[in-house]
PDB file of C-alpha atoms and ligand atoms in Angstrom:
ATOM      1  CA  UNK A 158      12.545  96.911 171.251  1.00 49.00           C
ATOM      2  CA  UNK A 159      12.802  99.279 167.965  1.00 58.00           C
ATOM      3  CA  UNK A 160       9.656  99.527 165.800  1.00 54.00           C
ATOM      4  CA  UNK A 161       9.966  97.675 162.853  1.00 56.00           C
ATOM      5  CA  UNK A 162      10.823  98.850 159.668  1.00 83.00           C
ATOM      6  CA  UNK A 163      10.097  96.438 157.262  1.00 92.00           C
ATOM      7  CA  UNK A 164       6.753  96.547 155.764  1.00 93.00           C
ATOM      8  CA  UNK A 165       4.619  93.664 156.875  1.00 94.00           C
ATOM      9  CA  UNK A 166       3.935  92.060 153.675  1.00 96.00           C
ATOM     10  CA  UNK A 167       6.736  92.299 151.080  1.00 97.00           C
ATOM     11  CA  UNK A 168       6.350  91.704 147.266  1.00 98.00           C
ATOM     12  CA  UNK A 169       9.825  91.291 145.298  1.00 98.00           C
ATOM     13  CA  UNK A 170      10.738  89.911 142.035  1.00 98.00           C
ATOM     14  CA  UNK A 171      14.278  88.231 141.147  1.00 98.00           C
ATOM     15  CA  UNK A 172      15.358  88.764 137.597  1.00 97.00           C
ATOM     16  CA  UNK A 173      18.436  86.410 137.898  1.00 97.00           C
ATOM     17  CA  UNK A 174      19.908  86.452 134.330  1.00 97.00           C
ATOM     18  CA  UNK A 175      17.328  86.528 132.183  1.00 96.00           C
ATOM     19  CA  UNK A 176      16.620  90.044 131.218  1.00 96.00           C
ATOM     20  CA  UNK A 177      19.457  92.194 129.039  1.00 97.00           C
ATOM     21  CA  UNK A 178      20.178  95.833 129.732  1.00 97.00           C
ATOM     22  CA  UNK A 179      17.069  97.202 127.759  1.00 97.00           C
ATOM     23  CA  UNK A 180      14.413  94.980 129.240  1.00 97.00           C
ATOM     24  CA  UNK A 181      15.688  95.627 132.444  1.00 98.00           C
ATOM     25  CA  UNK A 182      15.010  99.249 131.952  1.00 97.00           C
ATOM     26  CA  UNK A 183      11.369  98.683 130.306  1.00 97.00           C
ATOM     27  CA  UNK A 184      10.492  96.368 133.144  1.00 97.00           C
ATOM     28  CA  UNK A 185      11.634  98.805 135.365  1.00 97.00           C
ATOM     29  CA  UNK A 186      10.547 101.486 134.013  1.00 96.00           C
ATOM     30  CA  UNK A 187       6.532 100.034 133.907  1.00 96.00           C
ATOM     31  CA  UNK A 188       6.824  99.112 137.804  1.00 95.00           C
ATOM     32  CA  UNK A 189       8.267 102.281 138.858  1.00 94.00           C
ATOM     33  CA  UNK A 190       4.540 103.707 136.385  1.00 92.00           C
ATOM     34  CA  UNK A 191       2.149 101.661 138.863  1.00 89.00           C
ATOM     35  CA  UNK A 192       3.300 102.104 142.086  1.00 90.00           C
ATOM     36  CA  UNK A 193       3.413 106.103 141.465  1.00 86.00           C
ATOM     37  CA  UNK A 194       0.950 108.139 142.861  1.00 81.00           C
ATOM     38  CA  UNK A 195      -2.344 108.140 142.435  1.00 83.00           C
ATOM     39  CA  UNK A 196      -1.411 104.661 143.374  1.00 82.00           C
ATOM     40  CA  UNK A 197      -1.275 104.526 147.292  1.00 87.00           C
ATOM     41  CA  UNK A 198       0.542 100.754 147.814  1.00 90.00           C
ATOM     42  CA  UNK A 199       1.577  99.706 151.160  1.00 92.00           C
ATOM     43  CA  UNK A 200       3.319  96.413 150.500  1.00 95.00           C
ATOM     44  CA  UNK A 201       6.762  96.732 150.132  1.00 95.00           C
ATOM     45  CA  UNK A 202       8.239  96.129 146.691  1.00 97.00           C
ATOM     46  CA  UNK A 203      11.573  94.923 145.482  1.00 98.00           C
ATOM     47  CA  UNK A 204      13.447  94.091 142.695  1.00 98.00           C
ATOM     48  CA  UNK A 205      16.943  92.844 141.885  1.00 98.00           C
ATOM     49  CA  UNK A 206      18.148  93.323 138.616  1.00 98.00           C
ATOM     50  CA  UNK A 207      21.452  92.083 137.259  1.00 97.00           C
ATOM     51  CA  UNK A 208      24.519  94.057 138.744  1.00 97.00           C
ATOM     52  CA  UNK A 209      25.384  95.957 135.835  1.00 97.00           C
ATOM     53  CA  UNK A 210      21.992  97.590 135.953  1.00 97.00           C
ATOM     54  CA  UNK A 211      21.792  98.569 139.563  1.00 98.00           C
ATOM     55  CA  UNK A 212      23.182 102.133 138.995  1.00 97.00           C
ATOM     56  CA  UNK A 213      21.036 102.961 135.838  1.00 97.00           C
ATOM     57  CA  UNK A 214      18.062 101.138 138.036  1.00 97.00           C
ATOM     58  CA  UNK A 215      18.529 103.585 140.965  1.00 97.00           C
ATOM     59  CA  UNK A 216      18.472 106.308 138.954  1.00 96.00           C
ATOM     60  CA  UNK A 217      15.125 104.885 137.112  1.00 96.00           C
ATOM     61  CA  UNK A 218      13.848 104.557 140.611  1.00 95.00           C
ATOM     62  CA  UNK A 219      14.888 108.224 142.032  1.00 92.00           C
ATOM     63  CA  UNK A 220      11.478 109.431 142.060  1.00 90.00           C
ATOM     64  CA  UNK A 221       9.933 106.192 143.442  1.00 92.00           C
ATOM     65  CA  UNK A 222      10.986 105.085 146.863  1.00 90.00           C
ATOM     66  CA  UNK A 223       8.246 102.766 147.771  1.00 90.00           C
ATOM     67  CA  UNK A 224      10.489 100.749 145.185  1.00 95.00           C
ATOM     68  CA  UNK A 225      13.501  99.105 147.015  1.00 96.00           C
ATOM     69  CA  UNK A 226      16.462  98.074 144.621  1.00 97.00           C
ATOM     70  CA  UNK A 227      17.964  94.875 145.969  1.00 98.00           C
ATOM     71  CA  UNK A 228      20.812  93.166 144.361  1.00 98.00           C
ATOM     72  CA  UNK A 229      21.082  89.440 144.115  1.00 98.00           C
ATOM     73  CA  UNK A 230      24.499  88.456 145.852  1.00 98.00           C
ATOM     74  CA  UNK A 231      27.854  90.451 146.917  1.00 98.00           C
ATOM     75  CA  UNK A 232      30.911  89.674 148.760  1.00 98.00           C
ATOM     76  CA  UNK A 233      31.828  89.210 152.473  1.00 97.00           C
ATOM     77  CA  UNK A 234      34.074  92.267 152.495  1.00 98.00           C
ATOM     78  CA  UNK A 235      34.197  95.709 151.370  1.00 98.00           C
ATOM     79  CA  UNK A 236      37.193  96.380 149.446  1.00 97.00           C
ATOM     80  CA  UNK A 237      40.482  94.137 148.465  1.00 97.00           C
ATOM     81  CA  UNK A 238      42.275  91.845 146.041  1.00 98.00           C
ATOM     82  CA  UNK A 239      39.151  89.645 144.880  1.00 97.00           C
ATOM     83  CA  UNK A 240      38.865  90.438 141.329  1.00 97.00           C
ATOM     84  CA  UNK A 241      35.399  90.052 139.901  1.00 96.00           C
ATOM     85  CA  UNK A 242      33.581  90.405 143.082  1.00 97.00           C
ATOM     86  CA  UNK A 243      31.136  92.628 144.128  1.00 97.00           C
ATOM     87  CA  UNK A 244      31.426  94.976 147.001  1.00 98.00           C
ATOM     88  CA  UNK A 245      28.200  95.229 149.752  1.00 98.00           C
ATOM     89  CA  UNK A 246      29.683  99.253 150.318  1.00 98.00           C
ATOM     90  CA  UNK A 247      29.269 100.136 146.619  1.00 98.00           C
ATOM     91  CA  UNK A 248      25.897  98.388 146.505  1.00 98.00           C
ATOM     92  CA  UNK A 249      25.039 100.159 148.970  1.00 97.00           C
ATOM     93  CA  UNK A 250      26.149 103.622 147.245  1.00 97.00           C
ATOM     94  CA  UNK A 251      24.508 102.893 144.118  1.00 97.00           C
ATOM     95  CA  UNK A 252      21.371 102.611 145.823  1.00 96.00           C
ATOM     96  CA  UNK A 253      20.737  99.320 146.685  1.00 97.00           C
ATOM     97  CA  UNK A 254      18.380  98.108 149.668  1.00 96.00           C
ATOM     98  CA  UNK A 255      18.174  94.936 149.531  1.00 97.00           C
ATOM     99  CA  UNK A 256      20.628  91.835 148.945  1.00 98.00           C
ATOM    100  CA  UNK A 257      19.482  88.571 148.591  1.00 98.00           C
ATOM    101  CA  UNK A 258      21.853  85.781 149.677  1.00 98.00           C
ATOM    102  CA  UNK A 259      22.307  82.605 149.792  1.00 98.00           C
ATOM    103  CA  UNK A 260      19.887  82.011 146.830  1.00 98.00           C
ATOM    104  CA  UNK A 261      19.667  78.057 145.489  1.00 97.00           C
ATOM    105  CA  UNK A 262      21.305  78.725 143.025  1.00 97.00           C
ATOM    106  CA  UNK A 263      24.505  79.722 144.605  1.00 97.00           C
ATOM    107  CA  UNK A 264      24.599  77.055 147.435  1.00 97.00           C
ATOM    108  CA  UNK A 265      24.636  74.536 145.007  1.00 96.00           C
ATOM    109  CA  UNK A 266      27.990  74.074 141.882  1.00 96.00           C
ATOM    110  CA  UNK A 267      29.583  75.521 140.873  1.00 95.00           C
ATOM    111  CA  UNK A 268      29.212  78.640 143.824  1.00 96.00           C
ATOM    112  CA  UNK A 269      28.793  76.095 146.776  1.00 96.00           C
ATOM    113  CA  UNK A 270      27.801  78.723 149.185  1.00 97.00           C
ATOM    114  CA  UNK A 271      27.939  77.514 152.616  1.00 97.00           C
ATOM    115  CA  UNK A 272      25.893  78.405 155.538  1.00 97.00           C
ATOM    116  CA  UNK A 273      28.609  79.877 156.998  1.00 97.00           C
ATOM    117  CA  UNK A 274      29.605  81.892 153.770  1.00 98.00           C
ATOM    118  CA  UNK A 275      25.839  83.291 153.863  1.00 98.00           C
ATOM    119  CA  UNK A 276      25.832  84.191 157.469  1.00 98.00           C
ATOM    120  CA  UNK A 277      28.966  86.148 157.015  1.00 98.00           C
ATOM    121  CA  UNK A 278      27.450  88.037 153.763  1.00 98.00           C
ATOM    122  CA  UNK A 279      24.659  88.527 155.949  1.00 98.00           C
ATOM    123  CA  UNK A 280      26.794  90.202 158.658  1.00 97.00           C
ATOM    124  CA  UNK A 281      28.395  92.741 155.659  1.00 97.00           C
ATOM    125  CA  UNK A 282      25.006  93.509 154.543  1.00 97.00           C
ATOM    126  CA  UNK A 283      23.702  94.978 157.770  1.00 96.00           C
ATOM    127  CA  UNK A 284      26.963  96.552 158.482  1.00 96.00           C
ATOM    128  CA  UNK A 285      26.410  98.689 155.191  1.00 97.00           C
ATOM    129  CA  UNK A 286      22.929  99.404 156.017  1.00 95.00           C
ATOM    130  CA  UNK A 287      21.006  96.811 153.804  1.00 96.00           C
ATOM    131  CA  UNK A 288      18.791  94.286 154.381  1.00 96.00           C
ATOM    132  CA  UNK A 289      20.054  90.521 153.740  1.00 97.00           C
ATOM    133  CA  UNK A 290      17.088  88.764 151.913  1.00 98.00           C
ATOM    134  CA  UNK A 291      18.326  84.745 152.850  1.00 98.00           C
ATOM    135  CA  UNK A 292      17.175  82.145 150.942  1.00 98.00           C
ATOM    136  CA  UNK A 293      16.338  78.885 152.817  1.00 98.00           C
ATOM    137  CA  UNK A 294      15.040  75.802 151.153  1.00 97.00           C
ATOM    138  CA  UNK A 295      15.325  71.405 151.257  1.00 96.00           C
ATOM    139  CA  UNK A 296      16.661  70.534 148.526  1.00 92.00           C
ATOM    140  CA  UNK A 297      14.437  67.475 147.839  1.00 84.00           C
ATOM    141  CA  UNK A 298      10.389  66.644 147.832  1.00 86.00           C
ATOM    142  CA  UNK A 299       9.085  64.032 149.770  1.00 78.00           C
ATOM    143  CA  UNK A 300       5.915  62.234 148.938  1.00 72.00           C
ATOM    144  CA  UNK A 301       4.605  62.185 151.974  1.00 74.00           C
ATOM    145  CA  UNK A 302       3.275  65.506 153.602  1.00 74.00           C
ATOM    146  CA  UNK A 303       4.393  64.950 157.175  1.00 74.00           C
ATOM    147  CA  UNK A 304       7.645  63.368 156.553  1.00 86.00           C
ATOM    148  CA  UNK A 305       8.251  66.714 154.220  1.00 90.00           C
ATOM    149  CA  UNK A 306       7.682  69.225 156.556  1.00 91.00           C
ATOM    150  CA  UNK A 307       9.625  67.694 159.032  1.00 92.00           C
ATOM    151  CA  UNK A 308      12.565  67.383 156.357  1.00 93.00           C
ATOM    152  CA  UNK A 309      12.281  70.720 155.463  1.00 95.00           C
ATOM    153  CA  UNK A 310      12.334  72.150 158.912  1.00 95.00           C
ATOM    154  CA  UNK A 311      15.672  70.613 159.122  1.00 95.00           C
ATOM    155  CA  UNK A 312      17.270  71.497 156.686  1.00 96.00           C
ATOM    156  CA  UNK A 313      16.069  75.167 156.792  1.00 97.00           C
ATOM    157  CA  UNK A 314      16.721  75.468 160.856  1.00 96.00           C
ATOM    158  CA  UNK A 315      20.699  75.575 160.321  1.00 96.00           C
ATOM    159  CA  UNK A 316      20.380  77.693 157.289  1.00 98.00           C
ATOM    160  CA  UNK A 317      18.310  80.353 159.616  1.00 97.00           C
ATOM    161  CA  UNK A 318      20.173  79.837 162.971  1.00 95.00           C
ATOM    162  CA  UNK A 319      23.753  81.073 161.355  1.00 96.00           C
ATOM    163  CA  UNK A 320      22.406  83.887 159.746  1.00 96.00           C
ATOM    164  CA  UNK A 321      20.320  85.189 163.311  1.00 95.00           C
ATOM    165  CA  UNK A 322      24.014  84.404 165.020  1.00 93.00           C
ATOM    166  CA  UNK A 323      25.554  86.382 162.502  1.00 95.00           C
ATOM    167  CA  UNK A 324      23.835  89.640 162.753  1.00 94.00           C
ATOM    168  CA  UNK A 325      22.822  92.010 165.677  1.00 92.00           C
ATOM    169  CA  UNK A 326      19.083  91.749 167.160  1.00 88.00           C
ATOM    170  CA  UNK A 327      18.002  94.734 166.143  1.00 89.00           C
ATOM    171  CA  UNK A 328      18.800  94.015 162.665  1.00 93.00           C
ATOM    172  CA  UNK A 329      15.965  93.162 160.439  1.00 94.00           C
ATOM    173  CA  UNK A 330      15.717  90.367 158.287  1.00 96.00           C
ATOM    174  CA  UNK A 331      14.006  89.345 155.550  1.00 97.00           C
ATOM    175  CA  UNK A 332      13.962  85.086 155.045  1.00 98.00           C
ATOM    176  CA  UNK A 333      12.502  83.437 151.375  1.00 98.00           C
ATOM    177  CA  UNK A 334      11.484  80.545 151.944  1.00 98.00           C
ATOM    178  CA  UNK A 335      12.197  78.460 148.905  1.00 98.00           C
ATOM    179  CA  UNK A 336      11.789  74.685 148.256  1.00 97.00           C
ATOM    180  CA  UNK A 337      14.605  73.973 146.127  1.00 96.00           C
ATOM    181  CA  UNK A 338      12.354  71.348 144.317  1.00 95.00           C
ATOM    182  CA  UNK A 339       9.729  74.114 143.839  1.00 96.00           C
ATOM    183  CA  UNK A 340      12.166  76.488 142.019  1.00 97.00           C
ATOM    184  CA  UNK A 341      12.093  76.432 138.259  1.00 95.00           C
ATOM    185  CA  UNK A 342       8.809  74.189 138.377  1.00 96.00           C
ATOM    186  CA  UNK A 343       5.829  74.731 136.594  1.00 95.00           C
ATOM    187  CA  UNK A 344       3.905  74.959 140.142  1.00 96.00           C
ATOM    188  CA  UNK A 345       4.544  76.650 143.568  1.00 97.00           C
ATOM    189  CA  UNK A 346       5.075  73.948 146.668  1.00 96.00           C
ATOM    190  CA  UNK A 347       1.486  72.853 148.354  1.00 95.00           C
ATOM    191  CA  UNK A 348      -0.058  75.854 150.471  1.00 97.00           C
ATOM    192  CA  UNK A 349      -0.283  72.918 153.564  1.00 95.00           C
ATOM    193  CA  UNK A 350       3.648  72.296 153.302  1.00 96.00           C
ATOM    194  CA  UNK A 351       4.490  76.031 152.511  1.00 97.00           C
ATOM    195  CA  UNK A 352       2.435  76.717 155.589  1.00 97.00           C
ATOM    196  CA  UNK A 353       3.871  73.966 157.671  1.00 96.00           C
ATOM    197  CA  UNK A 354       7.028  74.696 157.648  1.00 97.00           C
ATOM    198  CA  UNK A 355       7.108  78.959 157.899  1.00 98.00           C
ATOM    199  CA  UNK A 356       4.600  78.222 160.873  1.00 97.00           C
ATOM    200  CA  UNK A 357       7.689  75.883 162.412  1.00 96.00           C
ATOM    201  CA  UNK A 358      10.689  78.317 161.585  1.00 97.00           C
ATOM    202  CA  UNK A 359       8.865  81.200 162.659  1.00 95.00           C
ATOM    203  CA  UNK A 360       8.362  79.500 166.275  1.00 93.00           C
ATOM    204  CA  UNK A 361      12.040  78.446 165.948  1.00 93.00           C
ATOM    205  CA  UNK A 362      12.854  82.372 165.445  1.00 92.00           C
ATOM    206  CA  UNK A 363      10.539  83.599 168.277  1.00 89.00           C
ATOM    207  CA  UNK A 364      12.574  81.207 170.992  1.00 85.00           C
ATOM    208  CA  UNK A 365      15.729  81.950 169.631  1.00 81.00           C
ATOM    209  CA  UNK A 366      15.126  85.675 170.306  1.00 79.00           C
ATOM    210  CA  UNK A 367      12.268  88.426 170.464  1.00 79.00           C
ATOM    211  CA  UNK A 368      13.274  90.325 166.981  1.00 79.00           C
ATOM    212  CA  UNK A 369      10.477  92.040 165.957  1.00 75.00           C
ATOM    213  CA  UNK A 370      11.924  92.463 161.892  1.00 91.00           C
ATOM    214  CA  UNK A 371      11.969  89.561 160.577  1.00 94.00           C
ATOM    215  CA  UNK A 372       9.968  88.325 157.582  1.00 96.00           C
ATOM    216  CA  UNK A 373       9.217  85.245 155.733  1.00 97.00           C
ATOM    217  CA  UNK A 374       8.477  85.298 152.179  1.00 98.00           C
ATOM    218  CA  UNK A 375       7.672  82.417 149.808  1.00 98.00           C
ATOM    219  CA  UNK A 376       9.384  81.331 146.430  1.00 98.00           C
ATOM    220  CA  UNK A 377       9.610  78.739 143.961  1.00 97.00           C
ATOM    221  CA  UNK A 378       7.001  79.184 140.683  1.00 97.00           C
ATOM    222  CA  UNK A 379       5.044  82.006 142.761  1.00 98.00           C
ATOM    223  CA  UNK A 380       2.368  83.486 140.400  1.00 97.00           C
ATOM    224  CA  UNK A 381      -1.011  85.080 140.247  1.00 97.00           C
ATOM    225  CA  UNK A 382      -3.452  83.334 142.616  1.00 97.00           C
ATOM    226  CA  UNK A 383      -0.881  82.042 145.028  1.00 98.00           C
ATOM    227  CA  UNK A 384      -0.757  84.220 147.550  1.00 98.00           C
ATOM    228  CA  UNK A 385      -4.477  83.596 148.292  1.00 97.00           C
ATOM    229  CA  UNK A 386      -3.162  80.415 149.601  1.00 97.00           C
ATOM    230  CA  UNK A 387      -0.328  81.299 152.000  1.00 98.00           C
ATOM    231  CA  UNK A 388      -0.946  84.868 153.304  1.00 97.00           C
ATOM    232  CA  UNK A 389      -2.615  83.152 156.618  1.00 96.00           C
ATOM    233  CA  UNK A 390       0.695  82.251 157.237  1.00 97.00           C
ATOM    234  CA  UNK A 391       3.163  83.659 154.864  1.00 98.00           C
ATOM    235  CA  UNK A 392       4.673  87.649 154.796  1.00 97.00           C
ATOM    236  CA  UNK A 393       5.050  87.800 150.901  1.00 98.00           C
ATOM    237  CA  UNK A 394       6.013  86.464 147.644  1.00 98.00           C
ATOM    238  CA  UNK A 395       9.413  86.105 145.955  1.00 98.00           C
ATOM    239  CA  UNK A 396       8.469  85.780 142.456  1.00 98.00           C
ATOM    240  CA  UNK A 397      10.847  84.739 139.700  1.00 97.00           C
ATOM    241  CA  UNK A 398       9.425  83.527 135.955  1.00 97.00           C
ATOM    242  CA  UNK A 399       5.800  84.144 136.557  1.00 97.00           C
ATOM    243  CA  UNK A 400       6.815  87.776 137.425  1.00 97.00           C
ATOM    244  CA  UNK A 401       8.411  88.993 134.247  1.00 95.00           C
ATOM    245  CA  UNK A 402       5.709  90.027 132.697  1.00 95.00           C
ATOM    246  CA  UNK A 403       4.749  93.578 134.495  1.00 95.00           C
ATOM    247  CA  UNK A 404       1.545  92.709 134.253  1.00 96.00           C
ATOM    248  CA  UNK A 405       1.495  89.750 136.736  1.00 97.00           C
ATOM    249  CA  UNK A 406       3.609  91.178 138.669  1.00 97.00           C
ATOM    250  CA  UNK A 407       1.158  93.732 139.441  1.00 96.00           C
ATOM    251  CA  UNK A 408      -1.176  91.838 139.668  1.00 96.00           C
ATOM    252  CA  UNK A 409       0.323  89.721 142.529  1.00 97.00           C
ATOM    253  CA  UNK A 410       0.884  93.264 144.175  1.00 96.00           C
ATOM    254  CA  UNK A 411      -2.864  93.699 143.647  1.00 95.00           C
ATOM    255  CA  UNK A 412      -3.981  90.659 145.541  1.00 97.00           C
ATOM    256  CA  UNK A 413      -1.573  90.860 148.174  1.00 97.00           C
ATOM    257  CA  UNK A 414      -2.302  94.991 148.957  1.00 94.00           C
ATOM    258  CA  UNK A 415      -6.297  93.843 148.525  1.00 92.00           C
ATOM    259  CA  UNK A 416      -5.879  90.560 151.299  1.00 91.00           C
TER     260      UNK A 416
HETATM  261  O1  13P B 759      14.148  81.532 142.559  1.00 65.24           O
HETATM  262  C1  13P B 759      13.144  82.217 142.604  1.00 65.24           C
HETATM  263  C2  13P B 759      13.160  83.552 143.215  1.00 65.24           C
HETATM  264  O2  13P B 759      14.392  83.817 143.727  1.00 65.24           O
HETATM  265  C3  13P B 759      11.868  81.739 142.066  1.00 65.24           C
HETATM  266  O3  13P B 759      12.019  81.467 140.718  1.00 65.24           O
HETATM  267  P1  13P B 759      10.809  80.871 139.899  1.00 65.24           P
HETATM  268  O4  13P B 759       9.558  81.553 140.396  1.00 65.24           O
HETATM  269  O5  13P B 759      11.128  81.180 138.489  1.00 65.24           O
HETATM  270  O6  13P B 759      10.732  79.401 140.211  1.00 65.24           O
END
């Protein structure tokens, strides 16, 4: 088996819409200022700015590798008639890493991404060289611990078993775990549930097949102080809200380098 590649913990932040053009450089811009040497960080880092900002982002981020530009979606194929769409080759030539698929927010309406729709898009990805970032989540919270985990776990296995089908073995893969429920919230899913159910995909993984690169983050209201709760179990943090301030965000980077 190939050594990995990924980093073993990974820190990323989504940006989805929220930022314009200007913040996205200033945000940028301050992460690219802490992770530069002196700075010695050894968790990987990640961001995915809107698309229109990926080329001006790469070329913020020239001088600072241990930042990986991602990008937050792209089409199945590489070229053709599908106006509006975004190719995984260009992505790739601008300088992307990273592409996150399969998000919550585009299996539900109006994008009703399918399992199979992300498993393909993962498939393109690691054709051009990236690494697909798949988002897996339940869509709904049950009250009862037990009876959650068990929901989650199948909801989630589907969503991971296409995507490992999809692409070759020695392809590396990074998975977010994200409750659907948790997403948007004002707090992250329970550290026992979180825990739970990366503990039960991760076994599904390992008999499935030996692949030595594959991660599982967490996401949904991640902030400061979470990842003191999962990092027994969990290989990172997908931060959304709670991250746009560059000061939180370094400071999960902080806790997670110092664990
Ligand atoms: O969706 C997320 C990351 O992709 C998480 O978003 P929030 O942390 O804002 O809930």
């Amino acid at each position: 088996m190939k050594p990995p590649i990924l980093p073993k913990r990974l820190v990323g932040v989504n940006l989805k819409m929220y930022f314009d053009a200007p913040s996205t450089t200033a945000y940028i811009t301050a992460i690219a200022k802490f992770v530069a040497p002196p700075a010695s960080i050894s968790t990987g880092i990640f961001i995915l700015p809107s698309y229109p900002c990926l080329a001006s982002a790469s070329d913020l981020l020239d001088m600072t590798p241990q930042v990986i530009l991602g990008a937050q979606n792209c089409h199945a194929e590489d070229s053709g008639a599908y106006t509006g769409e975004i190719s995984p080759l260009m992505l790739k030539q601008v300088g992307c890493r990273i592409v996150c698929l399969g998000h919550a927010e585009r299996r539900r309406a109006p994008f009703n991404e399918t399992d199979e729709v992300v498993a393909t898009k993962a498939e393109a990805v690691v054709r051009n060289g990236m690494i697909p970032l798949v988002c897996i989540g339940e869509k709904s919270r049950s009250g009862i611990m037990s009876e959650g985990v068990g929901i989650a776990v199948r909801e989630c296995s589907p969503q991971v078993m296409s995507v490992l089908r999809a692409v070759p073995g020695d392809a590396p893969i990074i998975f977010a775990y994200e409750p659907v429920w948790a997403i948007g919230a004002q707090e992250p899913a329970s550290a026992d549930h979180v825990l739970a159910v990366v503990k039960s995909l991760k076994q599904l993984i390992g008999t499935v097949e030996e692949r030595a690169d594959v991660r599982i983050l967490y996401g949904g209201s991640a902030k400061p102080g979470t990842w003191g709760t999962l990092k027994e179990g969990v290989d990172g943090l997908f931060l959304g809200r709670f991250a746009h301030d560059v000061g939180n965000f370094e400071r999960v980077v902080r806790e997670v380098e110092e664990s």
